[in-house]
Coordinates of C-alpha atoms in Angstrom, one line a residue:
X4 CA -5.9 35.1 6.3
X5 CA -4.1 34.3 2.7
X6 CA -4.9 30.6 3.2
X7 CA -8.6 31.6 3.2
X8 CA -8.7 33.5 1.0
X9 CA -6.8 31.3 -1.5
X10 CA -9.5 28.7 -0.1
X11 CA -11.7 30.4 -1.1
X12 CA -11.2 31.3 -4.2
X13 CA -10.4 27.3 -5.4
X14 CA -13.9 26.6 -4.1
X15 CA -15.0 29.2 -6.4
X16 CA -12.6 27.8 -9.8
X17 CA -13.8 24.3 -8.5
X18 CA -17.5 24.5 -8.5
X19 CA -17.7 27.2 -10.9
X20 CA -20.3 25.9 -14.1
X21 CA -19.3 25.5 -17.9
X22 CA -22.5 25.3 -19.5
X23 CA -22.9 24.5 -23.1
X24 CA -20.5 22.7 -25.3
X25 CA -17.1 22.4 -25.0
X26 CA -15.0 24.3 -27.2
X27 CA -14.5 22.8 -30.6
X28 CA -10.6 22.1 -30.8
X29 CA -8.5 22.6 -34.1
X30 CA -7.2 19.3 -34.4
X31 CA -9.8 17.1 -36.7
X32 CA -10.3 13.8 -36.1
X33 CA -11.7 11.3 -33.1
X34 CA -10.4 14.3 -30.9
X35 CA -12.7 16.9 -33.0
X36 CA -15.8 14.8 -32.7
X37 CA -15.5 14.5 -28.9
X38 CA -14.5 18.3 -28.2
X39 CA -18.0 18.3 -30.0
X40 CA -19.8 15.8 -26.7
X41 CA -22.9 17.8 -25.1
X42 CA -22.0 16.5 -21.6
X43 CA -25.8 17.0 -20.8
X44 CA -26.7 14.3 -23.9
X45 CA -24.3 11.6 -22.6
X46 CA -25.3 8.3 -20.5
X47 CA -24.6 8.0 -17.4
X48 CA -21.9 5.4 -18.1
X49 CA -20.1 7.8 -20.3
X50 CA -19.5 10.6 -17.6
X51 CA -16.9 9.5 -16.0
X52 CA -14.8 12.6 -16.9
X53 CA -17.9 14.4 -15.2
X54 CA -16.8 12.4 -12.0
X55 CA -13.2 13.4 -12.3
X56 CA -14.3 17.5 -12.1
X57 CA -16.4 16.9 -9.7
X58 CA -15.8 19.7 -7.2
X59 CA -15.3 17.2 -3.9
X60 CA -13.2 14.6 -5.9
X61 CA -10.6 17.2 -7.2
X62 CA -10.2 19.1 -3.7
X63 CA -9.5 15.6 -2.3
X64 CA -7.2 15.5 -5.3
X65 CA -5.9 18.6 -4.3
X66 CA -5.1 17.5 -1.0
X67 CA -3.3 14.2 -1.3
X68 CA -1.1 15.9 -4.3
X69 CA 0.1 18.4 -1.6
X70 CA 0.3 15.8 1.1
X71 CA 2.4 13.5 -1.4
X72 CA 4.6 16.3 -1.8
X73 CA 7.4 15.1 -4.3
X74 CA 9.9 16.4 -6.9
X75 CA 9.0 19.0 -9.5
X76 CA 8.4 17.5 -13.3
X77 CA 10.0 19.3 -16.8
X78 CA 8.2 22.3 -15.7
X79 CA 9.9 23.0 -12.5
X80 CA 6.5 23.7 -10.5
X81 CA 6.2 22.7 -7.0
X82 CA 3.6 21.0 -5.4
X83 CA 3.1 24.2 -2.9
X84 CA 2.4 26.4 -5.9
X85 CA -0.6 23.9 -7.0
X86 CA -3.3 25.5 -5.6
X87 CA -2.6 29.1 -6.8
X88 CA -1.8 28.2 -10.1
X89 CA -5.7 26.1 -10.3
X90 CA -7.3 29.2 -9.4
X91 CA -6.5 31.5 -12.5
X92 CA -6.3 27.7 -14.6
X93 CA -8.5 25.6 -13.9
X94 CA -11.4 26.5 -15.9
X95 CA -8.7 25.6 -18.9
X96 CA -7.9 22.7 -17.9
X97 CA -11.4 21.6 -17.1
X98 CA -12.1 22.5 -20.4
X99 CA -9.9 20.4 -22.2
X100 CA -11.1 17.7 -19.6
X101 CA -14.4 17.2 -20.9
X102 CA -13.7 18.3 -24.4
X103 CA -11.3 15.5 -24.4
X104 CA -8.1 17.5 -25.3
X105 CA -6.2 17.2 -22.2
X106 CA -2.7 16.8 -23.2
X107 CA -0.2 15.6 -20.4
X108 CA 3.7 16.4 -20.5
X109 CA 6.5 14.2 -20.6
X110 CA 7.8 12.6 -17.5
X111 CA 11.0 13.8 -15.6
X112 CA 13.2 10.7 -15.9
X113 CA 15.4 10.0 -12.2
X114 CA 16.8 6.8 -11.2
X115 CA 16.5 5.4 -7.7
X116 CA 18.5 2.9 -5.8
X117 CA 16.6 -0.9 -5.5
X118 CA 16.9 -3.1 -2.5
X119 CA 18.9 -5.5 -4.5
X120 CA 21.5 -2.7 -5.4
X121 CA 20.3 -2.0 -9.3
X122 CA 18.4 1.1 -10.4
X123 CA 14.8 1.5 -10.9
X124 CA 13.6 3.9 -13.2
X125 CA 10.8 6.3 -12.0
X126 CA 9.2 8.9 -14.6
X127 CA 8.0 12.3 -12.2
X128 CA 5.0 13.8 -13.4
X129 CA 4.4 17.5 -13.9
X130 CA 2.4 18.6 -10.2
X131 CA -0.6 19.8 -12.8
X132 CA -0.6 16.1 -14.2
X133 CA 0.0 14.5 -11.2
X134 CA -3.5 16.4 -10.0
X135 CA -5.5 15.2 -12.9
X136 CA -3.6 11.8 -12.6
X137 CA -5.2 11.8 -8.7
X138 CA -8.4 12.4 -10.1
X139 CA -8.3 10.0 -12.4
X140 CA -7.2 7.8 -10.4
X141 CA -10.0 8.3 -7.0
X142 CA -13.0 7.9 -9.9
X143 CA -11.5 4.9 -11.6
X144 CA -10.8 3.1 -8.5
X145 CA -14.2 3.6 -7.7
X146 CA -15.2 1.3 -10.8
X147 CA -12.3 -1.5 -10.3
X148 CA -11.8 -1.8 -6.5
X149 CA -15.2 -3.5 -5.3
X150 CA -13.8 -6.5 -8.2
X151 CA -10.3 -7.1 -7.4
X152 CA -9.6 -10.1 -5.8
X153 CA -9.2 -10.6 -2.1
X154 CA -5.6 -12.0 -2.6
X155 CA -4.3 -8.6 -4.4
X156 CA -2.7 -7.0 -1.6
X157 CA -0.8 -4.3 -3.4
X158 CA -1.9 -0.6 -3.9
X159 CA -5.3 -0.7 -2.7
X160 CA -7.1 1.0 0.4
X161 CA -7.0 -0.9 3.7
X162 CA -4.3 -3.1 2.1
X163 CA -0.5 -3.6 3.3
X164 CA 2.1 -5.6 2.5
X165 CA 2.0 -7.1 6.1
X166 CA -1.7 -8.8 5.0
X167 CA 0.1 -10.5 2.0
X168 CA 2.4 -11.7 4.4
X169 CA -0.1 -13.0 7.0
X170 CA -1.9 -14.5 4.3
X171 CA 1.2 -16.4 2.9
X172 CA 1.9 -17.9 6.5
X173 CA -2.1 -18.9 6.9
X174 CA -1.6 -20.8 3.7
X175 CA 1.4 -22.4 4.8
X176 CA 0.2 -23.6 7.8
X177 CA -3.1 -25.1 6.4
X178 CA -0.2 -27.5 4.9
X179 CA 0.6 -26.1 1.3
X180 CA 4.0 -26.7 2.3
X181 CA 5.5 -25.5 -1.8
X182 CA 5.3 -22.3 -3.3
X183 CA 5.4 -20.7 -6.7
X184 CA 7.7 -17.6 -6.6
X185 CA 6.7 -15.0 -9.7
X186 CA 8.6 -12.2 -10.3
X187 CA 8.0 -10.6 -13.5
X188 CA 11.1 -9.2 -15.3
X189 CA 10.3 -5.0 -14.8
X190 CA 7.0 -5.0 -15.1
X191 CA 6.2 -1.4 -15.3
X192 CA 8.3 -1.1 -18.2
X193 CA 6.8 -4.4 -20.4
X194 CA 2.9 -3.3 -19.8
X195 CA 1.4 -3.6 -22.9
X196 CA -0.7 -0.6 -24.0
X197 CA -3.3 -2.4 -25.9
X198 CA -3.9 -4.9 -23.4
X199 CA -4.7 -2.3 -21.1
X200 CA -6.8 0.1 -22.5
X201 CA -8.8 -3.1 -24.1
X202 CA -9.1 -3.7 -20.0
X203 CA -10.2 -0.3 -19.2
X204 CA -12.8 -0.4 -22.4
X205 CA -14.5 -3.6 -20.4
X206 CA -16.2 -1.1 -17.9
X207 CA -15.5 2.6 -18.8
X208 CA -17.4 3.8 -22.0
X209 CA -16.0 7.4 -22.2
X210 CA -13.7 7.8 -24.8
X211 CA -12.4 11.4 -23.6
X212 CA -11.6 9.3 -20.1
X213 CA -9.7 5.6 -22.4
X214 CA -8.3 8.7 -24.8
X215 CA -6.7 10.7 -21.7
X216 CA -5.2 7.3 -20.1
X217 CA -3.8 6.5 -23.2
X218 CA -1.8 9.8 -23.7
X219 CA 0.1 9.4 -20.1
X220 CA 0.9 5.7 -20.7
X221 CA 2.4 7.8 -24.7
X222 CA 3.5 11.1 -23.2
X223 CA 6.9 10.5 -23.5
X224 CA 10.0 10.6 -21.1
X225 CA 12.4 13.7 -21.5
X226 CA 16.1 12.1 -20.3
X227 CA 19.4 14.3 -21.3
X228 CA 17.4 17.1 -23.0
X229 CA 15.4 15.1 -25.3
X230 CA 11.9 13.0 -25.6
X231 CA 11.4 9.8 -26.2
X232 CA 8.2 8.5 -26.9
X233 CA 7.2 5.4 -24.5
X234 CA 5.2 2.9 -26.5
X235 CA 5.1 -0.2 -24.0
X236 CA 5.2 0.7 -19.9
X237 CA 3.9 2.3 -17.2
X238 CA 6.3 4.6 -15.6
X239 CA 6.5 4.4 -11.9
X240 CA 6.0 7.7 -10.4
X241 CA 2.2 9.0 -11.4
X242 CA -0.6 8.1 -8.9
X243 CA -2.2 6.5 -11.6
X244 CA 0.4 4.1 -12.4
X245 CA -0.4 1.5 -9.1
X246 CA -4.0 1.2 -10.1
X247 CA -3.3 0.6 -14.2
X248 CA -0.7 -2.1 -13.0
X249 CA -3.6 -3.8 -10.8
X250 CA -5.8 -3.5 -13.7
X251 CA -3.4 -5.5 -15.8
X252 CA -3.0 -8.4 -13.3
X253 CA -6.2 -8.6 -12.0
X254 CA -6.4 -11.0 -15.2
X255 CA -3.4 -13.1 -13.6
X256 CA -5.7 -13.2 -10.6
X257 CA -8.9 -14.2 -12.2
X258 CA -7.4 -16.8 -13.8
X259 CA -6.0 -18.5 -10.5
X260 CA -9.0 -18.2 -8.8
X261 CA -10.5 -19.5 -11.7
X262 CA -8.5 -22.6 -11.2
X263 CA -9.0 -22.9 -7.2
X264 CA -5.5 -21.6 -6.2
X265 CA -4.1 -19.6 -2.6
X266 CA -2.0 -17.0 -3.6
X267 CA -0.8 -13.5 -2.4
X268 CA 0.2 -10.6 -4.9
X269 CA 1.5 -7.6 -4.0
X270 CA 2.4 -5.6 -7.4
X271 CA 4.3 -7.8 -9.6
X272 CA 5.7 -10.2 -6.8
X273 CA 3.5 -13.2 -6.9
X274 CA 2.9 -16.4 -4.8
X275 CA 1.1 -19.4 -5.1
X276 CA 1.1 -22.2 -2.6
X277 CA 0.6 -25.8 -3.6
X278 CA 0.4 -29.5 -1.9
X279 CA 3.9 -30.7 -3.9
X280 CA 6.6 -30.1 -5.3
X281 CA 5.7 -31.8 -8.4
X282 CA 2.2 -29.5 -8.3
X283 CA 3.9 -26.1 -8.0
X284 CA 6.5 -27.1 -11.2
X285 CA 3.0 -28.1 -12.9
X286 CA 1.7 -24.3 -12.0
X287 CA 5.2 -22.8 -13.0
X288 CA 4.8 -24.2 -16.2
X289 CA 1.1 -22.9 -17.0
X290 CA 1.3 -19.7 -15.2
X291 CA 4.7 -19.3 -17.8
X292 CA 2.2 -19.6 -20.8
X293 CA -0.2 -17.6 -19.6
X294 CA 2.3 -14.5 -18.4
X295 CA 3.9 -15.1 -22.0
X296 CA 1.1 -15.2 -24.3
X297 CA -1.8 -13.8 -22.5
X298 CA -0.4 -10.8 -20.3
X299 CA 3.0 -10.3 -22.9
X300 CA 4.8 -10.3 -20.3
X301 CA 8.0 -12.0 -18.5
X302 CA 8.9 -14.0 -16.4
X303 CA 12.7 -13.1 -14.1
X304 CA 14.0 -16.7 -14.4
X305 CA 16.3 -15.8 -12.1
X306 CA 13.9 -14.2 -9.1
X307 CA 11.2 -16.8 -9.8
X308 CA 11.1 -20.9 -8.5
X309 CA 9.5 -23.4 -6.7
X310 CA 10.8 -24.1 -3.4
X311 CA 9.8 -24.6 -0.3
X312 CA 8.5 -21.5 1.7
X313 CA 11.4 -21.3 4.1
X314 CA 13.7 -21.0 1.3
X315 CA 12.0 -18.1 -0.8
X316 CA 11.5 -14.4 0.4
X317 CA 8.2 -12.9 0.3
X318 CA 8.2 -8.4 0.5
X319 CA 11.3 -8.5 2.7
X320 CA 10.0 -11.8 4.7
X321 CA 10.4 -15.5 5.1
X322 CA 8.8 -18.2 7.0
X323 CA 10.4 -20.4 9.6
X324 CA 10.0 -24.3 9.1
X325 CA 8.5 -26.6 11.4
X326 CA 4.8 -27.5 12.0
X327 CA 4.2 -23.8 12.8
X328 CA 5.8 -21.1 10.3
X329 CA 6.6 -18.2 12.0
X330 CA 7.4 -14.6 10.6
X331 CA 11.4 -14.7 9.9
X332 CA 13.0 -11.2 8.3
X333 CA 14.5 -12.3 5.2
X334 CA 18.0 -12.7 4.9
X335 CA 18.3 -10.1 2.0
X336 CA 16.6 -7.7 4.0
X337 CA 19.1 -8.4 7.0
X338 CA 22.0 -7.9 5.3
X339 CA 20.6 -4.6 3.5
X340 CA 19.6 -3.6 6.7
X341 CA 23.0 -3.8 8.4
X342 CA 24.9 -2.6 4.7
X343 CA 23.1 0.7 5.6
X344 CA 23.8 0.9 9.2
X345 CA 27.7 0.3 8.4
X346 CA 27.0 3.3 6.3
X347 CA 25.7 5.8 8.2
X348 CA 28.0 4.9 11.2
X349 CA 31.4 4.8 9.1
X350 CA 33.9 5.1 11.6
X351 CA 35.6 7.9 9.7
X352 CA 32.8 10.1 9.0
X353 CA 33.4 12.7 11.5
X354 CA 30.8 13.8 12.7
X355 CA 29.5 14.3 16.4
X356 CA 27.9 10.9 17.6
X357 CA 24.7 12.7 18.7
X358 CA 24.3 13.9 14.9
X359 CA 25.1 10.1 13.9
X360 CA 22.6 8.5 16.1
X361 CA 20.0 11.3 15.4
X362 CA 20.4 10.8 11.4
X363 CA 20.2 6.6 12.5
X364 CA 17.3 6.7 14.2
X365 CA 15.4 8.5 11.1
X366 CA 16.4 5.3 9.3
X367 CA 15.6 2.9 12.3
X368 CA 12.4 4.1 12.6
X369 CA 10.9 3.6 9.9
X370 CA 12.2 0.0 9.4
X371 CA 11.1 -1.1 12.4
X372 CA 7.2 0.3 11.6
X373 CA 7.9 -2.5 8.9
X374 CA 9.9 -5.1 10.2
X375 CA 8.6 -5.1 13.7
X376 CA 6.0 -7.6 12.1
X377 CA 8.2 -10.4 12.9
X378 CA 7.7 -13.2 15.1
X379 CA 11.2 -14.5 15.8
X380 CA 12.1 -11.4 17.9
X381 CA 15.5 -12.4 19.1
X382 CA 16.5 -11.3 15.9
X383 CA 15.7 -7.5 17.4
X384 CA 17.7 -7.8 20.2
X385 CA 20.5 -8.7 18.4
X386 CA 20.4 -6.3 15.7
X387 CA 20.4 -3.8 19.1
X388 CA 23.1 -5.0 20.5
X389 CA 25.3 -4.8 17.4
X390 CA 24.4 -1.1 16.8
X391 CA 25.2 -0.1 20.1
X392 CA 28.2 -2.0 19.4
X393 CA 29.1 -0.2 16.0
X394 CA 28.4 3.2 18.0
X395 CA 31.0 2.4 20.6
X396 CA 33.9 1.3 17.9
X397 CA 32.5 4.9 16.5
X398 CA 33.0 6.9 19.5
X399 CA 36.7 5.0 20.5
X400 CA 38.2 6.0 16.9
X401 CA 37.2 9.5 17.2
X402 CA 38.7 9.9 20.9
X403 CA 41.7 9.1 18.9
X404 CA 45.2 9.4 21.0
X405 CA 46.0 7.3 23.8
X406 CA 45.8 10.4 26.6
X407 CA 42.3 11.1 25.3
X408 CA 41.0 7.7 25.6
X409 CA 42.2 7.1 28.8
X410 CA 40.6 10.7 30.3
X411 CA 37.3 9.7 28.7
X412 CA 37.0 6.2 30.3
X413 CA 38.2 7.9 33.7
X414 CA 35.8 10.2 33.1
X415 CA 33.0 7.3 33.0
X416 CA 34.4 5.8 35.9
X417 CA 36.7 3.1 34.5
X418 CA 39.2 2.4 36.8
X419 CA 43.0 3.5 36.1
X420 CA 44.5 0.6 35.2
X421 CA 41.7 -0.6 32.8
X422 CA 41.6 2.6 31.0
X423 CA 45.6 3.0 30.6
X424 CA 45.2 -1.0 29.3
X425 CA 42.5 -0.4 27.0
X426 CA 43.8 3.0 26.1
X427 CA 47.5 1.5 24.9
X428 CA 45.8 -1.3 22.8
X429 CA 47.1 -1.9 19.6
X430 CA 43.8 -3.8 18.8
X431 CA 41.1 -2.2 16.3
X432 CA 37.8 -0.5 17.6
X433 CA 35.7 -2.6 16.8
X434 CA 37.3 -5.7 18.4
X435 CA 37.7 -3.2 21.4
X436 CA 34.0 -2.3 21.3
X437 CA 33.2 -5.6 22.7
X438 CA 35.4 -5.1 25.8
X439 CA 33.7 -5.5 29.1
X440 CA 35.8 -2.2 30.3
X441 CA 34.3 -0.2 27.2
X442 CA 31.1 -1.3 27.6
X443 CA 31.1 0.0 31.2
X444 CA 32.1 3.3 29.8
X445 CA 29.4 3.6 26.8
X446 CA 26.7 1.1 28.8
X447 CA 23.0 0.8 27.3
X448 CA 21.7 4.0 29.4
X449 CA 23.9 6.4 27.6
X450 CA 22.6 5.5 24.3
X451 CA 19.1 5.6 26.1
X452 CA 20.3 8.9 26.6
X453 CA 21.5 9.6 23.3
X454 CA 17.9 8.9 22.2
X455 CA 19.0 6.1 20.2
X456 CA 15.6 4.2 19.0
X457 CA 15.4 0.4 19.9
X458 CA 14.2 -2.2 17.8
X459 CA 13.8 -4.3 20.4
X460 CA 11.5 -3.7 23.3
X461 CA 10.6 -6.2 25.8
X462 CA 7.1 -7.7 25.9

C-alpha cells in the first residue's frame, strides 16, 4: 500500500506543470540570461532540457537508477531513498533544469581492481546526479545513436562485446590476416573538454543542456576530504560517461570509414584489420597522428601493435590460426581466471567446502555467461577438471590427521589398504588430489551434488 501511494505521489511531482518563466537566478552572467529562457519561445531544437523532464523519460530514469543500484556519492543517499526524496524535490530540481542552474556535486573517488592487476579510478555520482545524469543520458542518445557507426560496439543498446568479437573473426577470415591493436593510454582520464562539448554543439543547440554537461565533466572529485577540480576527463562511474566517450571517438570512427577500413571498437580498445604487415604499420602510423593531434589523446605504446590476430587479445579473446580462426579465450584472461580460483579455494581458508563451492560458483557463473562464447571448448573441460581438482586438494588438507583421512575415504568406500596408503602419505594435497584412490572418494557426482556449476557441458 506505501509503494502506491509513493507511486503515486512521483507521478504527481513528475507531471506536475511549471508555467511561466523560470526563476531568475542571482548569479549574473550567461547563467542569468538563460534562467531568463521562456521555454514556450524556444525552437524546437533547443528543448532538449524539455525532453530530459519529460514525465515518461525521468520515471524510466527513475527506474534504471534503482535497478543499477550502486554505492552512495559525498552525500551518503541511497539509491532506495530516490524516489521519496524526488517527491518533496523535484519541482527544485526541475527548476534549475530548465532555468539552467543545475549544479552537480563532486564525485565520490574509489579505486577498483583492473584485469591486468593496476587500479582504475571510478568517480561515484551523488544518486540525485546520477538520475539527472540517466536523463541526460536516454535524450541524448536519442540524437547520437541512429549516427554511430556499425563497427562501435561499446555502450550502446543491442550491442555486446561478443558482436565486436564475431566481427573481428568475420574480418579475419575474409583474409585480413594483420591487425592494428589501439589502446589509448586511460582514456577517460585524457578526454578533452573542449573537444567534446564542440562535439555536442554539432547537433544540440540548448545551451542550458552543453552548460549542464559541461559542469559534470568540471564538478570536481572530493578524495581524502578535499576537492579537486577535474579540468580534462570523464570519470568512469556516471551513466553519462559511456555515451560522452562514444561521442568523442565516433570521430576516430568516421575517419576510418572515411578511409574504407574493418574495424571493431569497443570503448577505447580498437582494432583495425589490414591485408599486410607493411599496411597495418602504415595505419599505426596515421592513426598515431590523428589520436595525437586531432582527438589529444594517447596512444599505450606498450598495449598497442601490429601483429598478427592470433597473437593479440581482443576484450578477453583471441583467434586461433589456420584457414578458419576460431574463438580462443585469451591467455591473460586464462591465467586471471585461474589466479582467482586459486583464491577463493586457498587451501587454508577454512571454511566448510559447501560454503567454498557456493561462493565459487557466484564467480563461475558469471564468467561463463561471458566466456562460454568460445569455440575451442576443450578448453572448458579442462578448466573443470582442474577445479574439481583444486576442491579435492581442499577437502584432503582440511581432513587433516592421518586417522581422519583414512575414516573419510572408508567412509566413501575406498578400500582399507588404499585409504591407510594414501592416508600415511607424506606427499602434498594437491599431488594427492590426482590420485585414482581420491578421485574415487570425491568422484564428479559429489561435486554434482555439491552444486558445483560446470563450465563445460557436453553438446
Amino acid at each position: 500500500m506505501g509503494d502506491k501511494r509513493q507511486k503515486n505521489q512521483l507521478e504527481l511531482a513528475f507531471t506536475a506543470e511549471q508555467k511561466g518563466k523560470a526563476r531568475t537566478p542571482e548569479r549574473k552572467g550567461t547563467e542569468s540570461s538563460l534562467a531568463r529562457y521562456e521555454s514556450e519561445s524556444l525552437d524546437e531544437s533547443e528543448r532538449v532540457m524539455e525532453a530530459v523532464c519529460e514525465p515518461r523519460n525521468l520515471k524510466q530514469a527513475l527506474r534504471r537508477v534503482k535497478g543499477n543500484g550502486g554505492s552512495p556519492g559525498i552525500d551518503g543517499m541511497k539509491t532506495e531513498e530516490l524516489a521519496g526524496w524526488l517527491i518533496g524535490n523535484w519541482a527544485g530540481v526541475r527548476e534549475e533544469l530548465l532555468g539552467g542552474r543545475y549544479q552537480p556535486q563532486p564525485v565520490k573517488r574509489v579505486e577498483i581492481e583492473k584485469a591486468d592487476g593496476g587500479k582504475r579510478q571510478l568517480g561515484i555520482p551523488t544518486v540525485i546526479d546520477r538520475f539527472v545524469q540517466q536523463a541526460v543520458l536516454q535524450v541524448l542518445q536519442r540524437i547520437w545513436e541512429p549516427t554511430f557507426s556499425e563497427s562501435s560496439y561499446g555502450f550502446r543498446p543491442q550491442r555486446s562485446a561478443h558482436q565486436a568479437v564475431a566481427a573481428a573473426q568475420r574480418y579475419v577470415q575474409q583474409g585480413l590476416r594483420w591487425v592494428v591493436d589501439i589502446d589509448l593510454e586511460k582514456f577517460f582520464d585524457r578526454v578533452n573538454h573542449d573537444r567534446l562539448m564542440a562535439r555536442l554543439a554539432t547537433r544540440i543547440s540548448d545551451k542550458r543542456m552543453l552548460m549542464l554537461v559541461r559542469r559534470f565533466l568540471t564538478s570536481g572529485v572530493l578524495e581524502g576530504g578535499l576537492v579537486s577540480p577535474t579540468e580534462q576527463g570523464a570519470p568512469q562511474g556516471g551513466p553519462l560517461s559511456p555515451l560522452l566517450s562514444n561521442i568523442v571517438l565516433d570521430e576516430l570512427d568516421q575517419e576510418l570509414e572515411k578511409r574504407g577500413h574493418k574495424f571493431a571498437r569497443y570503448a577505447d580498445d580498437c582494432n583495425i584489420y589490414v591485408g599486410s604487415e607493411r599496411a597495418g604499420k602504415r595505419v599505426m602510423a596515421s592513426l598515431r597522428r590523428l589520436i595525437t593531434c586531432r582527438l589529444r589523446l594517447r596512444i599505450n605504446e606498450n598495449k598497442s601493435a601490429v601483429a598478427q590476430p592470433h597473437e593479440r587479445k581482443f576484450l578477453g579473446f583471441s583467434l586461433t590460426g589456420g584457414a578458419e580462426p576460431r574463438r580462443r579465450i585469451a591467455a591473460k584472461a586464462l591465467l586471471r581466471f585461474k589466479n582467482r580460483v586459486r583464491e577463493l579455494t586457498r587451501r587454508k581458508r577454512g571454511r566448510k567446502l559447501s560454503d567454498v563451492v557456493q561462493e565459487l560458483n557466484l564467480f563461475l557463473t558469471g564468467w561463463r555467461g561471458y566466456f562460454d562464447f568460445c569455440e575451442t571448448r576443450s578448453v572448458l573441460k579442462h578448466l573443470d577438471e582442474w577445479i574439481r581438482r583444486r576442491l579435492r586438494a581442499y577437502l584432503w588438507r582440511q581432513w587433516r590427521t592421518f586417522k581422519n583421512r583414512r575414516t573419510e575415504l572408508r567412509r566413501r568406500k575406498v578400500s582399507f589398504a588404499e585409504a591407510t596408503t594414501l592416508a600415511a602419505s607424506q606427499k602434498g594435497p594437491w599431488r594427492l588430489s590426482h590420485t585414482k584412490a581420491l578421485q574415487k572418494a570425491l568422484p564428479n557426482v559429489f561435486f554434482d551434488s555439491l552444486g558445483l556449476v560446470p563450465l563445460w557441458q557436453p553438446a
